[in-house]
Coordinates of C-alpha atoms in Angstrom, one line a residue:
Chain V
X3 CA 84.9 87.2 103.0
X4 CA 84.2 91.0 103.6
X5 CA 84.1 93.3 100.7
X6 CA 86.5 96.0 100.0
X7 CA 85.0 99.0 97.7
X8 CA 87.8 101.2 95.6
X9 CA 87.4 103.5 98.8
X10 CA 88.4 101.1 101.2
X11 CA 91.2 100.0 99.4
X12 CA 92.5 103.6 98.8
X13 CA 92.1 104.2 102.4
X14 CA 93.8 101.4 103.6
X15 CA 97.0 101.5 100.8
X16 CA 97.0 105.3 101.5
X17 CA 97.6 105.1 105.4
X18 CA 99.9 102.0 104.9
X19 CA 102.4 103.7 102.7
X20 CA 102.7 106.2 105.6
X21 CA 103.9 103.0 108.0
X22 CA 107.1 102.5 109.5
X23 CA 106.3 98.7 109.5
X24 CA 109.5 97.9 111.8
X25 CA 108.5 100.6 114.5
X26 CA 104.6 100.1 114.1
X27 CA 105.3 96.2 114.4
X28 CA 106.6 96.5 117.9
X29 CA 104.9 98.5 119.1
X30 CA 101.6 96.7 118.0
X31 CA 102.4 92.9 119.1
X32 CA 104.5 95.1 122.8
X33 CA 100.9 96.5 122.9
X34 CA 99.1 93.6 122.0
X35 CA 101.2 91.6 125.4
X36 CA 101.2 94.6 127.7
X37 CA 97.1 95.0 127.2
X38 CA 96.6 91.7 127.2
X39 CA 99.3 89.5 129.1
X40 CA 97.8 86.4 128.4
X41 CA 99.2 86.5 124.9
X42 CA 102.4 86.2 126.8
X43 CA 102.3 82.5 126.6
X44 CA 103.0 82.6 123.1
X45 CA 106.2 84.2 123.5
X46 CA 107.9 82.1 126.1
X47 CA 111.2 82.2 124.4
X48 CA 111.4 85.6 124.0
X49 CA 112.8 86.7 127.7
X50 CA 111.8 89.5 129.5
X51 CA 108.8 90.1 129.4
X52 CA 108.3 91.3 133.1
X53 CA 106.7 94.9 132.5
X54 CA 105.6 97.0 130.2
X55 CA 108.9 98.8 129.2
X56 CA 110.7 95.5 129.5
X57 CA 108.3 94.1 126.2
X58 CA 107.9 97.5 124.8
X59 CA 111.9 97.3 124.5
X60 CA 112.6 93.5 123.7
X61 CA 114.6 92.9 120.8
X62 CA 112.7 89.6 120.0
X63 CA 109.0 91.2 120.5
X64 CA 110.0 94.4 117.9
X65 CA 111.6 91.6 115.5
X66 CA 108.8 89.3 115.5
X67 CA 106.5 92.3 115.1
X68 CA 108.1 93.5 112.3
X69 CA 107.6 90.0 110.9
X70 CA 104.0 90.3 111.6
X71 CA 103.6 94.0 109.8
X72 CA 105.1 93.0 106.7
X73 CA 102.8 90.0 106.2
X74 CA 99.9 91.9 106.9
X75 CA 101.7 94.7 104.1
X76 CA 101.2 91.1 101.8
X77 CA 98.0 91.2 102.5
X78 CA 97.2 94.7 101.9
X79 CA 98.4 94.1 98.5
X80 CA 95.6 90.9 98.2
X81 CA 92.7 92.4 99.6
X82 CA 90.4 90.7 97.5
X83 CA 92.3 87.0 98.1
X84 CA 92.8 87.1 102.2
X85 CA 91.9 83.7 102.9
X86 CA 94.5 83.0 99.4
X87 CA 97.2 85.0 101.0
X88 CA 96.8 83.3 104.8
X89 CA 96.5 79.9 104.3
X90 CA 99.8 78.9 105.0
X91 CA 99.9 81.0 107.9
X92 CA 96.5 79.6 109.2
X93 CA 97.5 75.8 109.1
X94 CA 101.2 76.8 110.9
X95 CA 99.0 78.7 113.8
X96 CA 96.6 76.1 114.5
X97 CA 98.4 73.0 113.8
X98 CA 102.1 74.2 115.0
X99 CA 101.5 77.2 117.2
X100 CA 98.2 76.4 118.8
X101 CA 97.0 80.0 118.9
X102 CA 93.4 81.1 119.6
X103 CA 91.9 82.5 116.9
X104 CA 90.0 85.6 119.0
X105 CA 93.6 86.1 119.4
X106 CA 93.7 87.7 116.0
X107 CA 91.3 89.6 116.4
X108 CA 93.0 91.6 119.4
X109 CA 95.7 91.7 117.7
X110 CA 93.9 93.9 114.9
X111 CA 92.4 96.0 117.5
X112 CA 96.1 96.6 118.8
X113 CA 97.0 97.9 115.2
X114 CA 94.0 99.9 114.8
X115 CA 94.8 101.8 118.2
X116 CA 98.6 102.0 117.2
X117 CA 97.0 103.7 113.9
X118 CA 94.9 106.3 116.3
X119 CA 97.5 107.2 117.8
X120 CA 100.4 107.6 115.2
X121 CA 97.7 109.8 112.7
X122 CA 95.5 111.1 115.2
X123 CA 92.2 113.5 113.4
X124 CA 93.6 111.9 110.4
X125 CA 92.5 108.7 111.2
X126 CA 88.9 109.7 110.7
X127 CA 85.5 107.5 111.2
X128 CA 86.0 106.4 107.8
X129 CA 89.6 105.7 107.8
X130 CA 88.9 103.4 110.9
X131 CA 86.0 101.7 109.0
X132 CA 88.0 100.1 106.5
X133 CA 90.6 99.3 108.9
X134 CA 88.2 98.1 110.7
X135 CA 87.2 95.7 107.9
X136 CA 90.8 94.9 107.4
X137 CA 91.6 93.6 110.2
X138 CA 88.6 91.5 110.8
X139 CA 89.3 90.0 107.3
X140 CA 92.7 89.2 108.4
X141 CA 91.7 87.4 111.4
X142 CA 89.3 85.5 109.1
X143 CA 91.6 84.4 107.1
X144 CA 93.9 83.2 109.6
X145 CA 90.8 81.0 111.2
X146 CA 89.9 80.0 107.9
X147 CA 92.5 76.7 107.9
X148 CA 91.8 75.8 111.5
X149 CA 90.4 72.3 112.6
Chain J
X23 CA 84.3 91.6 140.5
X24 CA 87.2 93.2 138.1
X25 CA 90.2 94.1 140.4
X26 CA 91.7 98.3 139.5
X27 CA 95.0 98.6 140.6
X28 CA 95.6 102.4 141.9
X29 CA 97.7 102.7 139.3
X30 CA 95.1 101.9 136.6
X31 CA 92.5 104.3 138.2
X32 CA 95.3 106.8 138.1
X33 CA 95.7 106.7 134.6
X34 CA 92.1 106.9 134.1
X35 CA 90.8 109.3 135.6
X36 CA 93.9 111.4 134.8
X37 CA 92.7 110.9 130.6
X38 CA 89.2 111.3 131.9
X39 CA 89.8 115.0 133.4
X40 CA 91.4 116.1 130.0
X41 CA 88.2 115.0 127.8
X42 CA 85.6 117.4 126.7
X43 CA 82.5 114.6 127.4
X44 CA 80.2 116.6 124.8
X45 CA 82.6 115.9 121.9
X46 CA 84.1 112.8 123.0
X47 CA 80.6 111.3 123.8
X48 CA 79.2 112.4 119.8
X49 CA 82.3 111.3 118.4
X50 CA 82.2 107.4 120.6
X51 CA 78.6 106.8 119.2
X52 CA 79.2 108.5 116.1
X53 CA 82.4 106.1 114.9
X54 CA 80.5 103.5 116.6
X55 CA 77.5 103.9 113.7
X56 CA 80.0 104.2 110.7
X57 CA 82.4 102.1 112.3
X58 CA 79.8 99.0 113.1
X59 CA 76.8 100.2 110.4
X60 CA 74.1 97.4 112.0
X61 CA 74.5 99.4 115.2
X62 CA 72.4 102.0 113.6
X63 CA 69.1 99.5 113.8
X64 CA 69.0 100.8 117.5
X65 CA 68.3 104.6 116.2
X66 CA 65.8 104.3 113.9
X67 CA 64.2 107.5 115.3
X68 CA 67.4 109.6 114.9
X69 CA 66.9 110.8 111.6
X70 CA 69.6 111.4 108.8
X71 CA 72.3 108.1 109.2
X72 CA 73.0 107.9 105.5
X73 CA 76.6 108.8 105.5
X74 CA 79.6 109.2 107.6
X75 CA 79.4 112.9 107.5
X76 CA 75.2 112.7 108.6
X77 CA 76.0 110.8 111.4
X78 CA 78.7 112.8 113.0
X79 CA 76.8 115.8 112.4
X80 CA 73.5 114.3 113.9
X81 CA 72.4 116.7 116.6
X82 CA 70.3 113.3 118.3
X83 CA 74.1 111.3 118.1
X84 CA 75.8 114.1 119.6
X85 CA 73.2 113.9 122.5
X86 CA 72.5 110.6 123.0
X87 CA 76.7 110.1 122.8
X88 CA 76.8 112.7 125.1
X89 CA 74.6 111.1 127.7
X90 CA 76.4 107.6 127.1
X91 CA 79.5 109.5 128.1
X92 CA 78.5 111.1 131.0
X93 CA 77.3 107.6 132.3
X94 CA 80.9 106.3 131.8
X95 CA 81.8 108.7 134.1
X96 CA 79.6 107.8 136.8
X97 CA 81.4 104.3 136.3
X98 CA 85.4 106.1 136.2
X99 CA 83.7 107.5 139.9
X100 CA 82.8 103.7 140.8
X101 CA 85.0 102.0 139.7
X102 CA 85.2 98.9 142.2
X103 CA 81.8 98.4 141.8
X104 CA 81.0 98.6 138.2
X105 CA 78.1 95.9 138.4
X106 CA 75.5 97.7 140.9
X107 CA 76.9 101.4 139.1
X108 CA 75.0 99.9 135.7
X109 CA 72.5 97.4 137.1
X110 CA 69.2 99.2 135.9
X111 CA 71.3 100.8 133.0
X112 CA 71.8 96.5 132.2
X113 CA 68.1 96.2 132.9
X114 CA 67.0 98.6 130.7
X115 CA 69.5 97.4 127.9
X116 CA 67.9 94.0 128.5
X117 CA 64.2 94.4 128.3
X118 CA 63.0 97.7 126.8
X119 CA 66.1 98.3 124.2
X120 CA 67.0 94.9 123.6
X121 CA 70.8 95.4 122.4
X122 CA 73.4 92.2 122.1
X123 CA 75.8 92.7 124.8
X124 CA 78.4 92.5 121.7
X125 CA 77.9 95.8 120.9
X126 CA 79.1 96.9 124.6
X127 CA 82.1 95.8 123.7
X128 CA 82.5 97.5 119.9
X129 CA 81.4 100.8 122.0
X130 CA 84.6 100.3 124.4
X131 CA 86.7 99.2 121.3
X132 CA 85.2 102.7 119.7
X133 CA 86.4 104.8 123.2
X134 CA 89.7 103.2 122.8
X135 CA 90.5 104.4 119.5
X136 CA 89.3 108.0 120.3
X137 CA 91.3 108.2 123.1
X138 CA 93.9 106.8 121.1
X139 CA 93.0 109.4 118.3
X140 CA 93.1 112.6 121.0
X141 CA 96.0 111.4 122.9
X142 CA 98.8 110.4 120.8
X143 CA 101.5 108.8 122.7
X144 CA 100.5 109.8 125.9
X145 CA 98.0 107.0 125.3
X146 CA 100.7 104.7 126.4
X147 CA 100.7 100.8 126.4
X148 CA 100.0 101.2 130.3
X149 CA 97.2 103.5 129.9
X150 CA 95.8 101.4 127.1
X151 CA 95.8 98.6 129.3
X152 CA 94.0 100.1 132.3
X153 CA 91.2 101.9 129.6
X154 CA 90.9 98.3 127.8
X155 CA 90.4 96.8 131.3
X156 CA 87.7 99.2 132.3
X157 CA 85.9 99.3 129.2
X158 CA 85.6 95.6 129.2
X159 CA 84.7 95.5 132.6
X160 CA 81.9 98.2 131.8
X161 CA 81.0 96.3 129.3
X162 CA 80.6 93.0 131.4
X163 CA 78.6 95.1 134.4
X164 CA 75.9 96.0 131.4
X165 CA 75.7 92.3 130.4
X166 CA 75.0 91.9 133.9
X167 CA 71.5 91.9 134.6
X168 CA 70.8 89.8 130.9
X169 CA 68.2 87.0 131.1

């Protein structure tokens, strides 16, 4: 389990109370299928998913990304207890969605760039450190249950 | 041998012309070292890495990002054939430097966000796509030459 100092939690509380979790969640899981269509399969029941625009604008891929945010904004608040917070969610995506763990951790690369590019300079080399760290825990935690 | 679209290359090398390689190339190998913090063991001999703010400010990490830089854009000039572009560059890598390959990949992760960073939403999902493409592939045409 990574470490969070006082700084790293700061940073990361700090930058997420700036989020607009609905926006932020589309656009991260639209990004997340537009850079890397594979993860497409996941969604076959979400419609069109034919371009970029089409996902970018799919009621279903902004929804479930929203979903996604606001469990990660549960996490944020259990920095120290990832695997805690994620266990339920890591037995239901191994044992009833079959996802790929590495899948997690492009999906917290996704959400890092989506952070670049809404706060720009602000998201500094230290800034992205702890997200960094975030996000790798996250994707940790989720793997944590699998089997 | 990883396929570019002419759209891709478009989007590119149209983000390419707009970056100052100088900065950008300090500021790549510079979050890289805060970012990843084992990924200073390769630059022992570059003096003062104690701290974010040493690092960035490193005259030998501004230079040696620079030159990294400027070898990405030999690659954005060949981009169809990545592989011969960084065969000695993979050699060298290989048997006198001795880096993972892994760390290839944290060094595109690390361009992504920049560009991310500089570009705002003009770093669209599409352009994402085509930078996250080519600094994988990049990073596969290093790896190249390992044994």
């Amino acid at each position: 389990m990574g470490h969070f100092t006082e700084e790293d939690k700061a940073t990361i509380t700090s930058l997420w109370g700036k989020v607009n979790v609905e926006d932020a969640g589309g656009e991260t899981l639209g990004r997340l299928l537009v850079v890397y269509p594979w993860t497409q399969r996941f969604f076959d029941s979400f419609g069109n998913l034919s371009s970029a625009s089409a996902i970018m604008g799919n009621p279903n891929v902004k929804a479930h990304g929203k979903k996604v945010l606001t469990s990660l904004g549960d996490a944020i608040k259990n920095l120290d207890d990832l695997k805690g917070t994620f266990a339920q969610l890591s037995e239901l995506h191994c044992d009833k969605l079959h996802v790929d763990p590495e899948n997690f951790r492009l999906l917290g690369n996704v959400l890092v760039t989506v952070l670049a590019i809404h706060f720009g300079k602000e998201f500094t080399p230290e800034v992205q450190a702890s997200w960094q760290k975030m996000v790798a825990g996250v994707a940790s935690a989720l793997s944590s249950r699998y089997h | 041998m990883v396929h570019f679209t002419a759209e891709e290359k478009a989007a590119v090398t149209s983000l390419w012309s707009k970056m100052n390689v100088e900065e950008t190339g300090g500021e790549a190998l510079g979050r890289l070292l805060v970012v990843y913090p084992w990924t200073q063991r390769f630059f022992d001999s570059f003096g003062n890495l104690s701290s974010p703010s040493a690092i960035l400010g490193n005259p030998k990490v501004k230079a040696h990002g620079k030159k990294v830089l400027t070898s990405f854009g030999d690659a954005i000039k060949n981009m169809d054939n990545l592989k011969t572009t960084f065969a000695k560059l993979s050699e060298l890598h290989c048997d006198k430097l001795h880096v993972d390959p892994e760390n290839f990949k944290l060094l595109g992760n690390v361009m992504v966000i920049i560009l991310a960073t500089h570009f705002g939403k003009e770093f669209t999902p599409e352009v994402q796509a085509a930078w996250q493409k080519l600094v994988s592939a990049v990073a596969i045409a290093l790896a190249h030459k390992y044994h």
